[in-house]
Tab-separated table of C-alpha atoms (C1' of nucleotides) in Angstrom:
chain	number	residue	atom	x	y	z
A	1	MET	CA	-18.767	1.004	28.969
A	2	ALA	CA	-19.981	-1.751	26.194
A	3	GLU	CA	-23.155	0.324	25.713
A	4	ALA	CA	-21.060	3.479	25.269
A	5	LEU	CA	-18.464	2.072	23.218
A	6	THR	CA	-21.069	0.874	20.975
A	7	ALA	CA	-22.920	4.070	20.849
A	8	ALA	CA	-19.291	5.727	19.988
A	9	LEU	CA	-18.428	3.487	17.220
A	10	LEU	CA	-22.412	3.215	16.039
A	11	GLN	CA	-21.849	7.378	15.629
A	12	ARG	CA	-18.937	7.099	13.744
A	13	GLY	CA	-20.253	5.259	10.920
A	14	LEU	CA	-19.299	1.175	12.095
A	15	THR	CA	-21.995	-1.832	12.246
A	16	VAL	CA	-21.510	-2.882	16.046
A	17	ASP	CA	-22.477	-6.563	17.493
A	18	HIS	CA	-22.046	-7.081	20.882
A	19	ALA	CA	-21.559	-9.963	23.079
A	20	ALA	CA	-21.427	-9.876	26.720
A	21	SER	CA	-19.250	-13.421	27.092
A	22	LEU	CA	-17.463	-15.427	25.396
A	23	ASP	CA	-19.765	-17.884	24.550
A	24	GLU	CA	-22.179	-15.622	23.025
A	25	ALA	CA	-19.380	-13.816	21.187
A	26	GLU	CA	-18.372	-17.214	19.434
A	27	ALA	CA	-22.365	-17.352	18.294
A	28	TYR	CA	-21.745	-14.180	16.533
A	29	MET	CA	-18.492	-14.991	14.984
A	30	ALA	CA	-19.925	-18.259	13.647
A	31	ALA	CA	-22.864	-16.399	11.762
A	32	VAL	CA	-21.579	-13.034	10.723
A	33	ASP	CA	-17.821	-12.308	9.268
A	34	HIS	CA	-16.931	-9.315	11.114
A	35	ALA	CA	-14.436	-6.729	10.096
A	36	ALA	CA	-12.578	-6.948	13.411
A	37	ILE	CA	-13.396	-8.006	17.069
A	38	LEU	CA	-12.736	-5.663	20.251
A	39	LEU	CA	-12.143	-8.128	22.765
A	40	ASP	CA	-12.475	-6.959	26.623
A	41	LEU	CA	-9.837	-9.202	28.502
A	42	GLY	CA	-12.293	-8.365	31.742
A	43	LEU	CA	-14.770	-10.776	30.730
A	44	PRO	CA	-16.459	-13.180	33.350
A	45	ASP	CA	-16.360	-16.398	31.709
A	46	GLY	CA	-12.898	-17.403	31.441
A	47	ASP	CA	-8.997	-16.011	30.586
A	48	GLY	CA	-9.934	-14.081	27.069
A	49	LEU	CA	-6.213	-14.051	26.476
A	50	ALA	CA	-6.335	-18.293	26.547
A	51	TRP	CA	-9.458	-17.733	24.423
A	52	LEU	CA	-7.640	-15.762	21.997
A	53	ARG	CA	-4.862	-17.988	21.790
A	54	ARG	CA	-7.148	-20.926	21.260
A	55	ARG	CA	-8.746	-19.261	18.399
A	56	ARG	CA	-5.964	-18.275	16.385
A	57	ALA	CA	-4.541	-21.607	16.737
A	58	SER	CA	-7.945	-22.928	15.118
A	59	GLY	CA	-7.379	-20.477	12.143
A	60	GLU	CA	-9.038	-17.037	13.466
A	61	THR	CA	-7.979	-14.359	10.803
A	62	ARG	CA	-10.036	-11.565	11.776
A	63	PRO	CA	-8.361	-8.483	13.561
A	64	VAL	CA	-8.662	-8.570	17.339
A	65	LEU	CA	-8.236	-5.621	19.441
A	66	ALA	CA	-7.640	-6.401	23.076
A	67	LEU	CA	-9.023	-3.943	25.980
A	68	THR	CA	-8.112	-3.982	29.373
A	69	ALA	CA	-7.293	-2.682	32.289
A	70	ARG	CA	-4.158	-4.315	33.088
A	71	GLY	CA	-1.641	-1.790	31.750
A	72	SER	CA	1.837	-3.125	32.602
A	73	VAL	CA	4.103	-4.037	29.942
A	74	GLU	CA	4.342	-7.664	30.481
A	75	ALA	CA	0.376	-8.206	30.236
A	76	ARG	CA	0.503	-6.292	26.709
A	77	VAL	CA	3.190	-8.084	25.460
A	78	ARG	CA	1.995	-10.967	26.276
A	79	GLY	CA	-1.595	-10.057	24.730
A	80	LEU	CA	0.328	-9.139	21.285
A	81	HIS	CA	2.012	-12.252	21.529
A	82	ASP	CA	-1.147	-14.280	21.891
A	83	GLY	CA	-2.615	-13.100	18.448
A	84	ALA	CA	-4.247	-9.345	19.615
A	85	ASP	CA	-3.474	-6.983	16.857
A	86	ASP	CA	-3.573	-3.955	19.043
A	87	TYR	CA	-3.590	-4.061	22.875
A	88	ILE	CA	-5.378	-0.985	24.063
A	89	VAL	CA	-5.548	0.159	28.068
A	90	LYS	CA	-8.603	1.578	29.821
A	91	PRO	CA	-9.348	4.125	30.168
A	92	PHE	CA	-9.436	5.082	26.629
A	93	ASP	CA	-10.425	7.874	24.010
A	94	ALA	CA	-13.248	6.971	21.730
A	95	ASP	CA	-11.503	9.035	19.126
A	96	GLU	CA	-7.859	6.786	19.738
A	97	LEU	CA	-9.675	3.376	19.636
A	98	HIS	CA	-11.791	4.153	16.478
A	99	ALA	CA	-8.457	5.268	15.175
A	100	ARG	CA	-6.827	2.428	16.153
A	101	LEU	CA	-9.424	0.486	14.602
A	102	LEU	CA	-9.428	2.027	11.093
A	103	ALA	CA	-5.992	1.410	10.874
A	104	VAL	CA	-6.153	-2.271	11.783
A	105	LEU	CA	-8.884	-2.336	8.592
A	106	ARG	CA	-6.729	-0.739	6.713
A	107	ARG	CA	-3.950	-2.975	7.007
A	108	GLN	CA	-6.357	-5.925	6.827
A	109	GLY	CA	-7.013	-4.443	3.318
A	110	GLY	CA	-10.320	-3.346	2.394
A	111	TYR	CA	-10.921	-0.385	4.302
A	112	LEU	CA	-8.259	1.383	3.008
A	113	GLY	CA	-9.783	4.836	2.234
A	114	VAL	CA	-12.775	6.605	3.127
A	115	SER	CA	-15.831	4.480	2.379
A	116	LEU	CA	-19.083	6.132	1.352
A	117	THR	CA	-22.492	4.242	2.537
A	118	CYS	CA	-26.081	4.222	2.240
A	119	ALA	CA	-28.182	1.547	3.545
A	120	ARG	CA	-26.355	-1.802	2.931
A	121	LEU	CA	-23.688	-0.276	0.224
A	122	THR	CA	-20.771	0.996	0.650
A	123	PHE	CA	-18.675	2.636	-1.569
A	124	ASP	CA	-14.791	2.284	-1.115
A	125	VAL	CA	-13.059	5.323	-2.986
A	126	GLU	CA	-9.412	4.065	-2.902
A	127	THR	CA	-10.254	0.926	-4.969
A	128	ARG	CA	-13.627	1.789	-6.672
A	129	THR	CA	-15.523	-1.040	-5.127
A	130	VAL	CA	-18.823	-1.209	-4.412
A	131	ARG	CA	-20.177	-3.747	-1.612
A	132	VAL	CA	-23.377	-4.818	-0.633
A	133	GLY	CA	-22.902	-6.527	3.001
A	134	GLU	CA	-19.942	-8.310	2.545
A	135	THR	CA	-20.287	-9.111	-1.211
A	136	VAL	CA	-18.659	-7.001	-3.875
A	137	LEU	CA	-21.224	-5.939	-6.408
A	138	THR	CA	-19.867	-5.082	-9.348
A	139	LEU	CA	-20.651	-2.207	-11.637
A	140	SER	CA	-19.571	-0.503	-15.119
A	141	THR	CA	-17.457	2.384	-14.964
A	142	ARG	CA	-20.482	4.782	-15.966
A	143	GLU	CA	-22.462	2.902	-13.416
A	144	THR	CA	-19.568	3.423	-10.835
A	145	GLU	CA	-19.289	7.112	-11.236
A	146	LEU	CA	-23.085	7.975	-11.057
A	147	LEU	CA	-23.526	5.677	-8.100
A	148	GLU	CA	-20.527	7.929	-6.199
A	149	LEU	CA	-22.145	11.292	-7.185
A	150	LEU	CA	-25.118	10.147	-5.496
A	151	LEU	CA	-23.576	8.959	-2.481
A	152	ARG	CA	-21.612	11.585	-2.080
A	153	ARG	CA	-24.394	13.775	-1.807
A	154	ALA	CA	-26.711	11.064	-0.316
A	155	GLY	CA	-30.293	12.364	0.686
A	156	ASN	CA	-30.046	15.475	-1.063
A	157	VAL	CA	-31.054	15.983	-4.865
A	158	VAL	CA	-28.190	15.864	-7.739
A	159	PRO	CA	-29.194	18.029	-10.202
A	160	LYS	CA	-29.494	16.621	-13.748
A	161	ARG	CA	-26.955	19.200	-15.173
A	162	VAL	CA	-23.984	18.316	-12.770
A	163	VAL	CA	-24.702	14.892	-13.777
A	164	GLU	CA	-24.539	15.262	-17.326
A	165	ASP	CA	-21.215	17.573	-16.565
A	166	GLN	CA	-19.592	15.192	-14.394
A	167	LEU	CA	-20.035	12.042	-16.363
A	168	PHE	CA	-19.441	13.178	-20.015
A	169	GLY	CA	-17.637	16.340	-20.676
A	170	ALA	CA	-19.068	19.721	-19.587
A	171	GLY	CA	-19.647	19.878	-23.791
A	172	GLY	CA	-22.781	21.237	-23.824
A	173	ASP	CA	-24.214	18.527	-26.543
A	174	GLN	CA	-27.397	19.227	-28.015
A	175	GLY	CA	-30.022	16.826	-29.346
A	176	SER	CA	-31.781	13.586	-27.595
A	177	LYS	CA	-29.300	12.952	-25.418
A	178	ASN	CA	-30.960	11.105	-22.511
A	179	ALA	CA	-27.948	9.037	-21.338
A	180	VAL	CA	-28.290	9.892	-17.812
A	181	GLU	CA	-31.979	8.883	-17.802
A	182	VAL	CA	-30.786	5.519	-19.506
A	183	TYR	CA	-27.748	5.435	-16.673
A	184	VAL	CA	-30.267	6.022	-13.737
A	185	HIS	CA	-32.291	3.210	-15.127
A	186	ARG	CA	-29.598	0.508	-15.357
A	187	LEU	CA	-28.186	1.674	-11.815
A	188	ARG	CA	-31.635	1.488	-10.011
A	189	LYS	CA	-31.932	-1.975	-11.643
A	190	ARG	CA	-28.900	-3.061	-10.261
A	191	LEU	CA	-29.273	-1.505	-6.476
A	192	ASP	CA	-32.881	-3.501	-6.793
A	193	GLU	CA	-31.757	-6.959	-7.990
A	194	ALA	CA	-28.753	-6.752	-5.023
A	195	GLY	CA	-31.423	-6.213	-2.237
A	196	THR	CA	-28.900	-3.225	-1.508
A	197	GLY	CA	-32.034	-1.070	0.275
A	198	ALA	CA	-30.868	2.231	-1.586
A	199	ARG	CA	-32.729	3.845	-3.633
A	200	ILE	CA	-33.267	6.689	-6.296
A	201	ASP	CA	-35.900	9.148	-6.265
A	202	THR	CA	-36.909	11.199	-9.241
A	203	VAL	CA	-37.469	14.992	-8.447
A	204	ARG	CA	-39.194	15.943	-11.570
A	205	GLY	CA	-37.392	18.963	-13.769
A	206	VAL	CA	-34.648	18.880	-11.172
A	207	GLY	CA	-32.813	15.772	-11.015
A	208	TYR	CA	-32.393	12.664	-8.576
A	209	LEU	CA	-31.740	11.737	-5.031
A	210	LEU	CA	-30.310	8.524	-3.429
A	211	ARG	CA	-31.659	7.688	-0.180
A	212	ASN	CA	-32.490	4.564	1.992
A	213	ALA	CA	-35.674	2.807	0.808
A	214	ALA	CA	-36.505	2.017	4.157
B	1	MET	CA	18.037	6.344	21.635
B	2	ALA	CA	18.452	4.687	17.953
B	3	GLU	CA	21.544	3.056	18.695
B	4	ALA	CA	19.971	1.483	21.539
B	5	LEU	CA	16.577	0.571	19.575
B	6	THR	CA	18.764	-0.974	16.970
B	7	ALA	CA	20.862	-3.220	19.500
B	8	ALA	CA	17.687	-3.859	21.209
B	9	LEU	CA	15.670	-5.320	17.844
B	10	LEU	CA	19.062	-6.829	16.460
B	11	GLN	CA	19.426	-8.667	19.798
B	12	ARG	CA	15.561	-10.252	19.146
B	13	GLY	CA	16.648	-11.699	15.646
B	14	LEU	CA	15.628	-9.166	13.246
B	15	THR	CA	17.841	-6.754	10.794
B	16	VAL	CA	17.334	-3.383	11.025
B	17	ASP	CA	18.754	-0.690	8.649
B	18	HIS	CA	18.977	2.892	10.329
B	19	ALA	CA	18.412	6.361	8.780
B	20	ALA	CA	19.278	9.653	10.756
B	21	SER	CA	16.538	11.859	8.340
B	22	LEU	CA	13.594	11.121	5.979
B	23	ASP	CA	16.075	12.248	3.131
B	24	GLU	CA	18.331	9.283	4.027
B	25	ALA	CA	15.320	6.859	5.023
B	26	GLU	CA	14.085	7.441	1.147
B	27	ALA	CA	17.446	6.247	0.232
B	28	TYR	CA	17.088	3.004	2.369
B	29	MET	CA	13.448	2.499	1.195
B	30	ALA	CA	14.409	2.834	-2.276
B	31	ALA	CA	16.924	0.172	-2.489
B	32	VAL	CA	15.381	-2.291	0.003
B	33	ASP	CA	12.043	-4.051	0.310
B	34	HIS	CA	11.527	-3.727	4.233
B	35	ALA	CA	9.078	-5.570	5.996
B	36	ALA	CA	8.179	-2.678	8.373
B	37	ILE	CA	9.286	1.157	9.474
B	38	LEU	CA	9.984	2.924	12.116
B	39	LEU	CA	9.188	6.411	12.264
B	40	ASP	CA	10.458	8.904	14.444
B	41	LEU	CA	8.454	12.254	14.686
B	42	GLY	CA	10.918	13.903	16.035
B	43	LEU	CA	13.201	14.173	13.310
B	44	PRO	CA	15.231	17.153	12.584
B	45	ASP	CA	14.337	17.603	8.847
B	46	GLY	CA	10.719	17.957	8.699
B	47	ASP	CA	7.297	16.756	9.811
B	48	GLY	CA	7.217	13.220	9.930
B	49	LEU	CA	3.499	12.950	9.839
B	50	ALA	CA	3.350	14.793	6.633
B	51	TRP	CA	5.682	13.025	5.012
B	52	LEU	CA	3.830	10.021	6.269
B	53	ARG	CA	0.817	11.575	4.013
B	54	ARG	CA	2.723	11.994	0.967
B	55	ARG	CA	4.312	8.492	0.945
B	56	ARG	CA	1.010	6.866	1.700
B	57	ALA	CA	-0.593	9.022	-0.762
B	58	SER	CA	1.963	7.865	-3.551
B	59	GLY	CA	1.497	4.030	-3.006
B	60	GLU	CA	3.593	3.418	0.286
B	61	THR	CA	2.323	0.170	1.680
B	62	ARG	CA	4.980	-1.260	3.957
B	63	PRO	CA	3.742	-0.797	7.418
B	64	VAL	CA	4.864	2.155	9.808
B	65	LEU	CA	4.859	2.267	13.178
B	66	ALA	CA	4.942	6.254	14.726
B	67	LEU	CA	7.538	6.582	17.835
B	68	THR	CA	6.585	10.055	19.235
B	69	ALA	CA	6.818	11.945	22.549
B	70	ARG	CA	3.968	13.766	21.942
B	71	GLY	CA	1.354	11.516	23.850
B	72	SER	CA	-2.035	13.516	23.297
B	73	VAL	CA	-4.879	11.436	22.244
B	74	GLU	CA	-5.297	14.314	18.965
B	75	ALA	CA	-1.740	13.333	18.458
B	76	ARG	CA	-2.172	9.642	18.375
B	77	VAL	CA	-5.316	9.754	16.288
B	78	ARG	CA	-3.814	12.290	13.967
B	79	GLY	CA	-1.112	9.737	13.459
B	80	LEU	CA	-3.075	6.586	12.881
B	81	HIS	CA	-5.224	8.616	10.522
B	82	ASP	CA	-2.019	9.664	8.161
B	83	GLY	CA	-1.551	6.188	7.863
B	84	ALA	CA	0.530	4.931	10.597
B	85	ASP	CA	-0.274	1.496	11.716
B	86	ASP	CA	0.171	2.268	15.057
B	87	TYR	CA	1.303	5.073	17.590
B	88	ILE	CA	3.749	4.672	19.779
B	89	VAL	CA	4.701	7.076	22.821
B	90	LYS	CA	7.853	7.487	24.344
B	91	PRO	CA	9.153	6.360	26.966
B	92	PHE	CA	8.480	3.116	25.733
B	93	ASP	CA	9.685	-0.793	26.767
B	94	ALA	CA	11.497	-2.078	24.007
B	95	ASP	CA	9.587	-5.904	24.916
B	96	GLU	CA	6.194	-4.103	24.034
B	97	LEU	CA	7.647	-2.443	20.777
B	98	HIS	CA	8.784	-5.184	19.916
B	99	ALA	CA	5.623	-6.968	20.439
B	100	ARG	CA	3.957	-4.353	18.543
B	101	LEU	CA	6.303	-4.869	16.005
B	102	LEU	CA	5.709	-8.082	15.363
B	103	ALA	CA	1.848	-7.864	15.918
B	104	VAL	CA	1.753	-5.418	12.628
B	105	LEU	CA	3.946	-7.744	10.985
B	106	ARG	CA	2.240	-10.651	11.508
B	107	ARG	CA	-1.179	-8.867	10.391
B	108	GLN	CA	0.597	-7.875	7.296
B	109	GLY	CA	0.785	-11.418	6.260
B	110	GLY	CA	4.062	-13.709	6.558
B	111	TYR	CA	7.462	-12.551	7.370
B	112	LEU	CA	6.895	-14.695	10.836
B	113	GLY	CA	5.674	-18.159	9.278
B	114	VAL	CA	2.075	-17.604	9.249
B	115	SER	CA	0.356	-18.578	6.219
B	116	LEU	CA	-2.078	-17.323	4.531
B	117	THR	CA	-5.270	-19.382	3.540
B	118	CYS	CA	-8.571	-19.214	0.833
B	119	ALA	CA	-11.025	-21.946	0.841
B	120	ARG	CA	-9.045	-25.048	0.729
B	121	LEU	CA	-5.766	-23.216	-0.435
B	122	THR	CA	-2.893	-22.449	1.986
B	123	PHE	CA	0.263	-20.275	1.320
B	124	ASP	CA	3.354	-20.582	3.613
B	125	VAL	CA	4.963	-17.501	2.956
B	126	GLU	CA	8.387	-18.914	4.458
B	127	THR	CA	8.766	-21.243	2.180
B	128	ARG	CA	6.808	-20.026	-0.367
B	129	THR	CA	4.693	-23.295	-0.827
B	130	VAL	CA	1.548	-23.598	-2.071
B	131	ARG	CA	-1.058	-26.612	-0.897
B	132	VAL	CA	-4.091	-27.979	-1.202
B	133	GLY	CA	-5.154	-29.227	1.829
B	134	GLU	CA	-2.463	-31.614	2.620
B	135	THR	CA	-1.033	-32.067	-1.040
B	136	VAL	CA	1.636	-29.447	-2.528
B	137	LEU	CA	1.000	-27.520	-5.754
B	138	THR	CA	3.524	-26.684	-7.706
B	139	LEU	CA	3.176	-23.107	-9.394
B	140	SER	CA	5.665	-21.051	-11.126
B	141	THR	CA	7.479	-18.492	-9.924
B	142	ARG	CA	5.163	-15.489	-11.407
B	143	GLU	CA	2.084	-17.574	-10.685
B	144	THR	CA	3.121	-17.893	-7.241
B	145	GLU	CA	3.870	-13.977	-6.903
B	146	LEU	CA	0.389	-13.545	-7.981
B	147	LEU	CA	-1.247	-15.795	-5.804
B	148	GLU	CA	0.391	-14.435	-2.931
B	149	LEU	CA	-0.694	-11.064	-4.245
B	150	LEU	CA	-4.121	-11.836	-4.364
B	151	LEU	CA	-4.018	-13.966	-1.334
B	152	ARG	CA	-2.806	-11.312	1.018
B	153	ARG	CA	-5.843	-9.228	0.043
B	154	ALA	CA	-8.486	-12.324	-0.366
B	155	GLY	CA	-11.994	-11.146	-0.433
B	156	ASN	CA	-10.536	-7.576	-1.750
B	157	VAL	CA	-10.428	-6.192	-5.369
B	158	VAL	CA	-6.480	-6.071	-5.975
B	159	PRO	CA	-6.205	-3.277	-9.097
B	160	LYS	CA	-5.045	-4.423	-12.209
B	161	ARG	CA	-2.129	-1.811	-12.073
B	162	VAL	CA	-1.086	-2.639	-8.476
B	163	VAL	CA	-0.777	-6.636	-10.011
B	164	GLU	CA	1.441	-5.044	-12.716
B	165	ASP	CA	3.383	-2.873	-10.556
B	166	GLN	CA	4.204	-5.934	-8.320
B	167	LEU	CA	4.774	-8.633	-10.644
B	168	PHE	CA	7.098	-6.795	-13.506
B	169	GLY	CA	8.688	-3.582	-12.376
B	170	ALA	CA	6.693	-0.493	-11.591
B	171	GLY	CA	8.194	1.055	-15.083
B	172	GLY	CA	5.513	1.834	-16.886
B	173	ASP	CA	6.561	-0.103	-20.119
B	174	GLN	CA	4.223	0.653	-23.119
B	175	GLY	CA	3.105	-2.035	-25.865
B	176	SER	CA	0.456	-4.853	-25.646
B	177	LYS	CA	0.956	-5.484	-22.579
B	178	ASN	CA	-1.907	-8.435	-21.468
B	179	ALA	CA	0.604	-10.208	-19.244
B	180	VAL	CA	-1.384	-10.114	-16.323
B	181	GLU	CA	-4.517	-11.350	-18.204
B	182	VAL	CA	-2.344	-14.440	-19.019
B	183	TYR	CA	-1.314	-15.383	-15.567
B	184	VAL	CA	-4.824	-14.484	-14.191
B	185	HIS	CA	-5.958	-17.340	-16.795
B	186	ARG	CA	-2.880	-19.881	-16.024
B	187	LEU	CA	-3.730	-19.478	-12.261
B	188	ARG	CA	-7.429	-19.745	-13.013
B	189	LYS	CA	-6.538	-22.918	-14.714
B	190	ARG	CA	-4.101	-24.413	-12.101
B	191	LEU	CA	-6.417	-23.759	-9.073
B	192	ASP	CA	-9.409	-25.048	-10.981
B	193	GLU	CA	-7.830	-28.235	-11.877
B	194	ALA	CA	-6.044	-28.611	-8.326
B	195	GLY	CA	-10.012	-28.519	-7.183
B	196	THR	CA	-8.856	-25.667	-4.551
B	197	GLY	CA	-12.339	-24.318	-3.786
B	198	ALA	CA	-10.707	-20.687	-4.681
B	199	ARG	CA	-11.491	-18.703	-7.656
B	200	ILE	CA	-10.455	-15.281	-9.295
B	201	ASP	CA	-13.264	-12.991	-10.212
B	202	THR	CA	-12.713	-10.341	-12.913
B	203	VAL	CA	-14.142	-6.928	-11.916
B	204	ARG	CA	-14.432	-4.975	-15.203
B	205	GLY	CA	-12.095	-1.614	-15.444
B	206	VAL	CA	-10.679	-2.255	-11.902
B	207	GLY	CA	-8.864	-5.708	-11.399
B	208	TYR	CA	-8.908	-9.113	-9.808
B	209	LEU	CA	-10.584	-10.413	-6.443
B	210	LEU	CA	-9.534	-13.776	-4.742
B	211	ARG	CA	-12.334	-16.043	-2.790
B	212	ASN	CA	-13.871	-19.116	-2.081
B	213	ALA	CA	-15.911	-20.245	-4.834
B	214	ALA	CA	-18.491	-21.577	-2.075
C	1	DG	C1'	-55.796	15.877	-27.165
C	2	DG	C1'	-51.468	17.491	-26.914
C	3	DC	C1'	-47.178	18.681	-25.198
C	4	DC	C1'	-43.312	17.305	-21.739
C	5	DG	C1'	-40.043	15.123	-18.808
C	6	DG	C1'	-39.026	10.813	-17.983
C	7	DC	C1'	-38.863	5.902	-18.265
C	8	DT	C1'	-37.664	1.564	-20.742
C	9	DT	C1'	-36.198	-1.525	-24.600
C	10	DA	C1'	-33.439	-2.148	-28.556
C	11	DC	C1'	-29.312	-1.621	-31.371
C	12	DA	C1'	-24.534	-0.581	-33.873
C	13	DT	C1'	-20.012	0.183	-32.193
C	14	DG	C1'	-16.168	0.161	-29.046
C	15	DT	C1'	-13.041	-1.476	-25.420
C	16	DA	C1'	-11.833	-5.036	-22.029
C	17	DC	C1'	-10.969	-9.575	-21.388
C	18	DC	C1'	-10.061	-14.432	-22.690
C	19	DT	C1'	-7.457	-17.913	-24.297
C	20	DG	C1'	-4.498	-20.810	-27.492
C	21	DA	C1'	-0.476	-20.634	-29.218
C	22	DC	C1'	4.353	-19.096	-30.630
C	23	DG	C1'	9.710	-17.576	-30.087
C	24	DA	C1'	13.043	-16.565	-26.948
C	25	DT	C1'	15.092	-17.533	-22.561
C	26	DT	C1'	16.698	-20.330	-18.537
C	27	DG	C1'	17.964	-24.297	-16.351
C	28	DC	C1'	18.586	-28.873	-15.776
C	29	DT	C1'	20.460	-33.495	-17.775
C	30	DG	C1'	22.999	-36.750	-20.110
D	1	DC	C1'	27.993	-28.841	-25.203
D	2	DA	C1'	23.692	-30.710	-27.241
D	3	DG	C1'	19.091	-31.615	-25.958
D	4	DC	C1'	15.165	-31.337	-23.365
D	5	DA	C1'	11.461	-29.171	-20.592
D	6	DA	C1'	9.469	-25.554	-18.104
D	7	DT	C1'	8.278	-20.854	-17.930
D	8	DC	C1'	8.183	-16.237	-20.390
D	9	DG	C1'	6.034	-12.177	-22.476
D	10	DT	C1'	4.021	-11.308	-26.419
D	11	DC	C1'	0.437	-11.536	-30.118
D	12	DA	C1'	-3.857	-12.616	-32.599
D	13	DG	C1'	-8.418	-14.002	-33.000
D	14	DG	C1'	-12.965	-14.349	-30.272
D	15	DT	C1'	-16.283	-13.104	-26.893
D	16	DA	C1'	-18.733	-10.771	-23.717
D	17	DC	C1'	-19.506	-6.408	-21.696
D	18	DA	C1'	-19.975	-1.450	-21.874
D	19	DT	C1'	-21.584	2.584	-24.393
D	20	DG	C1'	-24.073	6.139	-26.406
D	21	DT	C1'	-28.055	6.743	-29.505
D	22	DA	C1'	-32.759	6.417	-30.602
D	23	DA	C1'	-37.609	5.223	-30.790
D	24	DG	C1'	-41.545	4.243	-28.399
D	25	DC	C1'	-43.973	4.344	-24.153
D	26	DC	C1'	-45.930	6.265	-19.848
D	27	DG	C1'	-48.018	9.652	-16.947
D	28	DG	C1'	-49.122	14.042	-15.459
D	29	DC	C1'	-50.763	18.958	-16.434
D	30	DC	C1'	-52.689	22.587	-19.239
DNA sequence: GGCCGGCTTACATGTACCTGACGATTGCTG
DNA sequence: CAGCAATCGTCAGGTACATGTAAGCCGGCC
């Protein structure tokens, strides 16, 4: 069931670490700043809710969604009181779990809008912020616009004309305006220095293409 | 059913305003800064989810719990996608609704004595006091408001506009208003002098971001 | 070689932001 | 009520960064 769940969430664009026990989970949680935690209350090595209570008491703030087969009202109330942000009873639908997960993340801040991604890059359309993994990457306005444009067509070539029209007015200016090339250059430099794992390829005579470097 | 629900929540120590229609609800919501909203999707005067989508689009941030008789997975997924923080199917148990409400409030930060933290900083929402480790740090009202705002979205960018709207009225005043910058400056100074280990980053053209300096 | 498209660096201008200071207001105290 | 301190919002001067243009460079292709 964990495998199926992991696959379902990966397919929906999330990154997942899977722990088979509470001990293993603690190891993961110490190492990675996860956005949220799915807690199966049927784990073999101890009471999941007691564990959750302890973690909350010692300052754990990450959202926790409890998964369980025990569907009684009392169980649900207890789970929520013990610090769960949502309580989902098996069997559940992957779409609903995904939706509830997004709702919690949205509330927690960050995942407000749709986010575009490529390699380790994520772009939050709502706040117009770029992240490399967890850390925020600050770009100038123009650089952000360019990156968004490329991200929306990630893996596909974006004609140079389109970039010009989108970044600067559609006004067909003349002369030696190589602004696009300059910004592509600046963006490349930033993506590279930040180790994003994303890269911009040039398609001569046509335009540019954002893709995963690996 | 609304009466029974109101009574049940009052009995559990919460304060409730009851609106019989979306129009009435808007009137209440404009006047009072509610901690959360229970939205019955079966209201006579219009589609509750469409209304929710519109409110979210125009900046409504209060948590919303959707109540409905339609229990299909698709309906639940749509409700959560449209901006609901939880989706509860009738008939439901008052205890569970209460527990889910508390879970959402807890997550939203404050309202329940849970304190917000970042680095060595802690903020008790109940008493509106700021601490650095054990010692209390006294800030002015505006500084406290700003810190709370940043703390609620710690690690995420808070757009400058949001700060303006939250600190001063949403009334779009004009003129040379760099008040936000001034308060950010003052707060930075205080956080720095007190050795909080927290720091405010500037994201040019977007807003500010509170994070652990280390 | 000479042309063409793209790359790279440099630079002048504008804009966003920072920061110290000032008058106005508020609240407290003698 | 006068006097004082803290806080508030505004402003002016300074700084750092973003922007768009230009000029020199590189590599492919006829």
